[in-house]
PDB file of C-alpha atoms in Angstrom:
ATOM      1  CA  VAL A   1       0.003  -0.031  -0.012  1.00  0.00           C
ATOM      2  CA  ARG A   2       2.809   2.446   0.893  1.00  0.00           C
ATOM      3  CA  GLN A   3       4.511   1.739  -2.440  1.00  0.00           C
ATOM      4  CA  GLU A   4       1.253   2.021  -4.405  1.00  0.00           C
ATOM      5  CA  LEU A   5       0.481   5.450  -2.805  1.00  0.00           C
ATOM      6  CA  GLY A   6       4.102   6.608  -3.236  1.00  0.00           C
ATOM      7  CA  ILE A   7       4.818   7.036   0.513  1.00  0.00           C
ATOM      8  CA  SER A   8       8.414   6.766   1.448  1.00  0.00           C
ATOM      9  CA  PRO A   9       9.436   4.298   4.161  1.00  0.00           C
ATOM     10  CA  GLY A  10      10.432   7.016   6.666  1.00  0.00           C
ATOM     11  CA  LYS A  11       6.915   8.591   6.733  1.00  0.00           C
ATOM     12  CA  LYS A  12       4.259   7.758   9.305  1.00  0.00           C
ATOM     13  CA  ILE A  13       0.758   7.454   7.948  1.00  0.00           C
ATOM     14  CA  VAL A  14      -2.107   9.103   9.692  1.00  0.00           C
ATOM     15  CA  GLY A  15      -5.195   7.530   8.041  1.00  0.00           C
ATOM     16  CA  VAL A  16      -8.962   8.186   7.976  1.00  0.00           C
ATOM     17  CA  VAL A  17     -11.463   5.819   6.450  1.00  0.00           C
ATOM     18  CA  ALA A  18     -14.949   7.428   6.083  1.00  0.00           C
ATOM     19  CA  ARG A  19     -17.452   8.634   3.611  1.00  0.00           C
ATOM     20  CA  LEU A  20     -16.544  12.116   2.382  1.00  0.00           C
ATOM     21  CA  HIS A  21     -19.460  13.933   4.001  1.00  0.00           C
ATOM     22  CA  PRO A  22     -19.591  16.923   6.366  1.00  0.00           C
ATOM     23  CA  VAL A  23     -20.748  14.766   9.331  1.00  0.00           C
ATOM     24  CA  LYS A  24     -17.448  12.825   9.165  1.00  0.00           C
ATOM     25  CA  GLY A  25     -15.422  15.907  10.206  1.00  0.00           C
ATOM     26  CA  HIS A  26     -12.604  15.721   7.558  1.00  0.00           C
ATOM     27  CA  THR A  27     -12.381  19.580   7.507  1.00  0.00           C
ATOM     28  CA  TYR A  28     -11.232  19.603  11.120  1.00  0.00           C
ATOM     29  CA  LEU A  29      -8.746  16.901  10.477  1.00  0.00           C
ATOM     30  CA  LEU A  30      -7.276  18.845   7.497  1.00  0.00           C
ATOM     31  CA  GLN A  31      -7.038  21.925   9.758  1.00  0.00           C
ATOM     32  CA  ALA A  32      -5.239  19.867  12.406  1.00  0.00           C
ATOM     33  CA  MET A  33      -2.870  18.534   9.837  1.00  0.00           C
ATOM     34  CA  SER A  34      -2.087  21.990   8.508  1.00  0.00           C
ATOM     35  CA  SER A  35      -0.625  22.963  11.820  1.00  0.00           C
ATOM     36  CA  ILE A  36       1.357  19.642  12.134  1.00  0.00           C
ATOM     37  CA  LEU A  37       2.628  19.466   8.539  1.00  0.00           C
ATOM     38  CA  GLY A  38       4.150  22.883   8.975  1.00  0.00           C
ATOM     39  CA  GLU A  39       6.281  21.538  11.790  1.00  0.00           C
ATOM     40  CA  ARG A  40       7.022  18.023  10.634  1.00  0.00           C
ATOM     41  CA  ASP A  41       7.817  16.326   7.314  1.00  0.00           C
ATOM     42  CA  ASP A  42       7.578  12.749   8.667  1.00  0.00           C
ATOM     43  CA  LEU A  43       3.826  12.475   8.416  1.00  0.00           C
ATOM     44  CA  VAL A  44       1.315  11.975   5.653  1.00  0.00           C
ATOM     45  CA  LEU A  45      -2.441  11.961   5.825  1.00  0.00           C
ATOM     46  CA  VAL A  46      -4.206   9.265   3.829  1.00  0.00           C
ATOM     47  CA  VAL A  47      -7.976   9.992   3.304  1.00  0.00           C
ATOM     48  CA  VAL A  48      -9.807   6.853   2.196  1.00  0.00           C
ATOM     49  CA  GLY A  49     -13.387   7.239   0.911  1.00  0.00           C
ATOM     50  CA  SER A  50     -15.556   8.911  -1.532  1.00  0.00           C
ATOM     51  CA  GLY A  51     -18.577  11.197  -1.285  1.00  0.00           C
ATOM     52  CA  PRO A  52     -20.107  14.539  -2.004  1.00  0.00           C
ATOM     53  CA  GLU A  53     -17.418  16.541  -0.148  1.00  0.00           C
ATOM     54  CA  LYS A  54     -14.517  15.299  -2.191  1.00  0.00           C
ATOM     55  CA  ASP A  55     -13.989  18.434  -4.277  1.00  0.00           C
ATOM     56  CA  ASN A  56     -14.471  20.743  -1.208  1.00  0.00           C
ATOM     57  CA  LEU A  57     -12.000  18.801   0.767  1.00  0.00           C
ATOM     58  CA  ILE A  58      -9.456  18.849  -2.030  1.00  0.00           C
ATOM     59  CA  ARG A  59      -9.861  22.709  -2.288  1.00  0.00           C
ATOM     60  CA  GLU A  60      -9.563  22.969   1.441  1.00  0.00           C
ATOM     61  CA  THR A  61      -6.268  21.005   1.302  1.00  0.00           C
ATOM     62  CA  GLN A  62      -5.008  23.383  -1.376  1.00  0.00           C
ATOM     63  CA  ARG A  63      -6.140  26.477   0.539  1.00  0.00           C
ATOM     64  CA  LEU A  64      -4.369  25.216   3.674  1.00  0.00           C
ATOM     65  CA  GLY A  65      -1.192  24.586   1.560  1.00  0.00           C
ATOM     66  CA  ILE A  66      -0.942  20.914   2.592  1.00  0.00           C
ATOM     67  CA  SER A  67      -1.561  19.164  -0.712  1.00  0.00           C
ATOM     68  CA  ASP A  68       1.909  17.588  -0.637  1.00  0.00           C
ATOM     69  CA  GLY A  69       1.106  15.896   2.722  1.00  0.00           C
ATOM     70  CA  VAL A  70      -2.376  14.645   1.922  1.00  0.00           C
ATOM     71  CA  ILE A  71      -3.380  11.635  -0.293  1.00  0.00           C
ATOM     72  CA  PHE A  72      -7.088  11.167  -1.329  1.00  0.00           C
ATOM     73  CA  THR A  73      -7.414   7.535  -2.366  1.00  0.00           C
ATOM     74  CA  GLY A  74     -11.113   7.573  -3.322  1.00  0.00           C
ATOM     75  CA  PHE A  75     -13.171   4.505  -2.709  1.00  0.00           C
ATOM     76  CA  ARG A  76     -11.282   1.337  -1.855  1.00  0.00           C
ATOM     77  CA  ARG A  77     -12.269  -2.234  -1.160  1.00  0.00           C
ATOM     78  CA  ASP A  78      -8.893  -3.115   0.443  1.00  0.00           C
ATOM     79  CA  ILE A  79      -9.559  -1.554   3.857  1.00  0.00           C
ATOM     80  CA  PRO A  80      -7.721  -4.194   5.860  1.00  0.00           C
ATOM     81  CA  GLU A  81      -4.507  -3.599   3.766  1.00  0.00           C
ATOM     82  CA  LEU A  82      -4.890   0.142   4.154  1.00  0.00           C
ATOM     83  CA  LEU A  83      -5.392  -0.108   7.934  1.00  0.00           C
ATOM     84  CA  ALA A  84      -2.382  -2.365   8.161  1.00  0.00           C
ATOM     85  CA  ALA A  85      -0.273   0.389   6.558  1.00  0.00           C
ATOM     86  CA  PHE A  86      -1.531   3.146   8.922  1.00  0.00           C
ATOM     87  CA  ASP A  87       0.441   4.118  11.970  1.00  0.00           C
ATOM     88  CA  LEU A  88      -2.506   5.946  13.406  1.00  0.00           C
ATOM     89  CA  MET A  89      -6.175   5.842  12.574  1.00  0.00           C
ATOM     90  CA  VAL A  90      -8.219   8.926  13.091  1.00  0.00           C
ATOM     91  CA  LEU A  91     -12.001   9.315  12.934  1.00  0.00           C
ATOM     92  CA  PRO A  92     -12.893  13.024  13.453  1.00  0.00           C
ATOM     93  CA  SER A  93     -16.674  12.527  13.120  1.00  0.00           C
ATOM     94  CA  LEU A  94     -19.270  14.980  14.249  1.00  0.00           C
ATOM     95  CA  SER A  95     -21.825  12.144  14.622  1.00  0.00           C
ATOM     96  CA  GLU A  96     -21.201   8.438  14.493  1.00  0.00           C
ATOM     97  CA  GLY A  97     -23.267   5.370  15.002  1.00  0.00           C
ATOM     98  CA  GLN A  98     -20.993   2.434  16.052  1.00  0.00           C
ATOM     99  CA  GLY A  99     -17.803   3.248  14.325  1.00  0.00           C
ATOM    100  CA  LEU A 100     -17.093  -0.001  12.522  1.00  0.00           C
ATOM    101  CA  VAL A 101     -13.752   1.334  11.179  1.00  0.00           C
ATOM    102  CA  VAL A 102     -12.766   2.027  14.782  1.00  0.00           C
ATOM    103  CA  MET A 103     -13.355  -1.552  15.665  1.00  0.00           C
ATOM    104  CA  GLU A 104     -11.541  -2.799  12.628  1.00  0.00           C
ATOM    105  CA  ALA A 105      -8.448  -0.591  13.459  1.00  0.00           C
ATOM    106  CA  MET A 106      -8.533  -1.637  17.144  1.00  0.00           C
ATOM    107  CA  ALA A 107      -8.704  -5.328  16.109  1.00  0.00           C
ATOM    108  CA  MET A 108      -5.568  -4.674  14.059  1.00  0.00           C
ATOM    109  CA  LYS A 109      -3.762  -3.144  17.117  1.00  0.00           C
ATOM    110  CA  LYS A 110      -3.722   0.332  15.538  1.00  0.00           C
ATOM    111  CA  PRO A 111      -3.790   3.275  17.901  1.00  0.00           C
ATOM    112  CA  VAL A 112      -7.119   5.090  17.382  1.00  0.00           C
ATOM    113  CA  LEU A 113      -7.795   8.791  17.806  1.00  0.00           C
ATOM    114  CA  ALA A 114     -11.523   9.580  17.509  1.00  0.00           C
ATOM    115  CA  SER A 115     -14.232  12.062  18.305  1.00  0.00           C
ATOM    116  CA  ARG A 116     -16.147  11.501  21.476  1.00  0.00           C
ATOM    117  CA  VAL A 117     -19.523  11.118  19.691  1.00  0.00           C
ATOM    118  CA  GLY A 118     -22.335   8.609  19.253  1.00  0.00           C
ATOM    119  CA  GLY A 119     -21.247   5.034  19.959  1.00  0.00           C
ATOM    120  CA  VAL A 120     -17.547   5.655  19.816  1.00  0.00           C
ATOM    121  CA  PRO A 121     -17.163   6.059  23.555  1.00  0.00           C
ATOM    122  CA  GLU A 122     -18.763   2.603  24.013  1.00  0.00           C
ATOM    123  CA  LEU A 123     -15.832   1.228  21.967  1.00  0.00           C
ATOM    124  CA  VAL A 124     -12.968   3.416  23.108  1.00  0.00           C
ATOM    125  CA  THR A 125     -12.020   4.326  26.616  1.00  0.00           C
ATOM    126  CA  HIS A 126      -9.898   7.450  26.626  1.00  0.00           C
ATOM    127  CA  GLU A 127      -6.198   6.753  27.485  1.00  0.00           C
ATOM    128  CA  VAL A 128      -6.980   3.076  27.951  1.00  0.00           C
ATOM    129  CA  ASP A 129      -7.458   1.577  24.456  1.00  0.00           C
ATOM    130  CA  GLY A 130      -7.597   4.729  22.377  1.00  0.00           C
ATOM    131  CA  TRP A 131      -7.637   8.532  22.461  1.00  0.00           C
ATOM    132  CA  LEU A 132     -10.810  10.560  22.385  1.00  0.00           C
ATOM    133  CA  VAL A 133     -11.262  14.290  21.673  1.00  0.00           C
ATOM    134  CA  GLU A 134     -14.310  16.564  21.454  1.00  0.00           C
ATOM    135  CA  PRO A 135     -15.801  16.816  18.005  1.00  0.00           C
ATOM    136  CA  ALA A 136     -14.991  19.830  15.722  1.00  0.00           C
ATOM    137  CA  ASP A 137     -11.793  20.655  17.564  1.00  0.00           C
ATOM    138  CA  PRO A 138      -8.790  20.853  15.220  1.00  0.00           C
ATOM    139  CA  ALA A 139      -6.403  21.802  18.117  1.00  0.00           C
ATOM    140  CA  ALA A 140      -7.336  18.606  20.071  1.00  0.00           C
ATOM    141  CA  LEU A 141      -6.957  16.524  16.995  1.00  0.00           C
ATOM    142  CA  ALA A 142      -3.583  18.025  16.277  1.00  0.00           C
ATOM    143  CA  ASP A 143      -2.427  17.465  19.862  1.00  0.00           C
ATOM    144  CA  GLY A 144      -3.654  13.808  19.718  1.00  0.00           C
ATOM    145  CA  ILE A 145      -1.888  13.249  16.404  1.00  0.00           C
ATOM    146  CA  ARG A 146       1.384  14.758  17.719  1.00  0.00           C
ATOM    147  CA  LEU A 147       1.304  12.637  20.839  1.00  0.00           C
ATOM    148  CA  LEU A 148       0.417   9.377  19.195  1.00  0.00           C
ATOM    149  CA  SER A 149       2.907   9.848  16.386  1.00  0.00           C
ATOM    150  CA  THR A 150       5.787  10.580  18.739  1.00  0.00           C
ATOM    151  CA  ASP A 151       5.107   8.594  21.839  1.00  0.00           C
ATOM    152  CA  LEU A 152       5.454   5.209  20.256  1.00  0.00           C
ATOM    153  CA  GLN A 153       5.193   3.298  23.528  1.00  0.00           C
ATOM    154  CA  LEU A 154       1.852   4.995  24.277  1.00  0.00           C
ATOM    155  CA  ALA A 155       0.621   4.298  20.747  1.00  0.00           C
ATOM    156  CA  ALA A 156       1.688   0.592  21.014  1.00  0.00           C
ATOM    157  CA  ARG A 157       0.058   0.276  24.430  1.00  0.00           C
ATOM    158  CA  LEU A 158      -3.225   1.769  23.173  1.00  0.00           C
ATOM    159  CA  GLY A 159      -3.065  -0.433  20.080  1.00  0.00           C
ATOM    160  CA  ALA A 160      -2.630  -3.603  22.104  1.00  0.00           C
ATOM    161  CA  ALA A 161      -5.304  -2.657  24.652  1.00  0.00           C
ATOM    162  CA  GLY A 162      -7.657  -1.874  21.738  1.00  0.00           C
ATOM    163  CA  ARG A 163      -7.157  -5.358  20.302  1.00  0.00           C
ATOM    164  CA  ASN A 164      -7.852  -6.783  23.770  1.00  0.00           C
ATOM    165  CA  THR A 165     -11.043  -4.668  24.028  1.00  0.00           C
ATOM    166  CA  ILE A 166     -12.314  -6.077  20.698  1.00  0.00           C
ATOM    167  CA  GLU A 167     -11.340  -9.689  21.674  1.00  0.00           C
ATOM    168  CA  THR A 168     -13.074  -9.466  25.080  1.00  0.00           C
ATOM    169  CA  LYS A 169     -16.071  -7.271  24.413  1.00  0.00           C
ATOM    170  CA  PHE A 170     -16.911  -7.246  20.762  1.00  0.00           C
ATOM    171  CA  THR A 171     -16.477 -10.740  19.210  1.00  0.00           C
ATOM    172  CA  ALA A 172     -19.244 -11.960  16.895  1.00  0.00           C
ATOM    173  CA  ARG A 173     -20.266 -14.525  19.441  1.00  0.00           C
ATOM    174  CA  LEU A 174     -20.590 -11.871  22.202  1.00  0.00           C
ATOM    175  CA  MET A 175     -22.395  -9.446  19.990  1.00  0.00           C
ATOM    176  CA  ALA A 176     -24.894 -12.139  18.830  1.00  0.00           C
ATOM    177  CA  ALA A 177     -25.528 -13.196  22.444  1.00  0.00           C
ATOM    178  CA  LYS A 178     -26.135  -9.520  23.472  1.00  0.00           C
ATOM    179  CA  THR A 179     -28.472  -9.036  20.492  1.00  0.00           C
ATOM    180  CA  ALA A 180     -30.332 -12.259  21.383  1.00  0.00           C
ATOM    181  CA  ARG A 181     -30.789 -11.051  24.967  1.00  0.00           C
ATOM    182  CA  ILE A 182     -32.256  -7.804  23.703  1.00  0.00           C
ATOM    183  CA  TYR A 183     -34.744  -9.652  21.441  1.00  0.00           C
ATOM    184  CA  LYS A 184     -35.671 -12.021  24.346  1.00  0.00           C
ATOM    185  CA  THR A 185     -36.282  -8.969  26.638  1.00  0.00           C
ATOM    186  CA  VAL A 186     -38.468  -7.241  24.023  1.00  0.00           C
ATOM    187  CA  PHE A 187     -40.436 -10.440  23.113  1.00  0.00           C
ATOM    188  CA  SER A 188     -40.993 -11.334  26.747  1.00  0.00           C
ATOM    189  CA  ARG A 189     -42.967  -8.112  27.338  1.00  0.00           C
TER     190      ARG A 189
END
């Protein structure tokens, strides 16, 4: 994936996998990256997804002067391979249901930085198995990216704890059992 995207071996990949829609908060991530890429040349942002905001986000990247540090991949089917290449997975959403991509990244031991919205706090416990920030806060996103891209021990600890969280709380068997309990409760009324 790195070779295909033209990313040199020395660069760390900050990645986001989400539909390109205002509710996913990409604008705030681009703003965060604009402050970071001015300081560091060892990071690249990989934006995976397609949607109605694509042209606006590309223009925003150009306006911020960070086009050289951002790669838009468009729609991809090889999400596991992309996640495997990421050093940090970010989900800057303003609203989120369950956050499936968060679960996928956690299962792959990737450190996760996400907005504290919707079902995400049910998946991620701040500073235990991931890093949570308030939505629409580019400064908090930037601080989280700086921290998790430089403190490699913390990033590895969060990644390992994330994998443990998925294995102990969110396996298919456990999720099916929880769903069955809900149905039984509803039908027993």
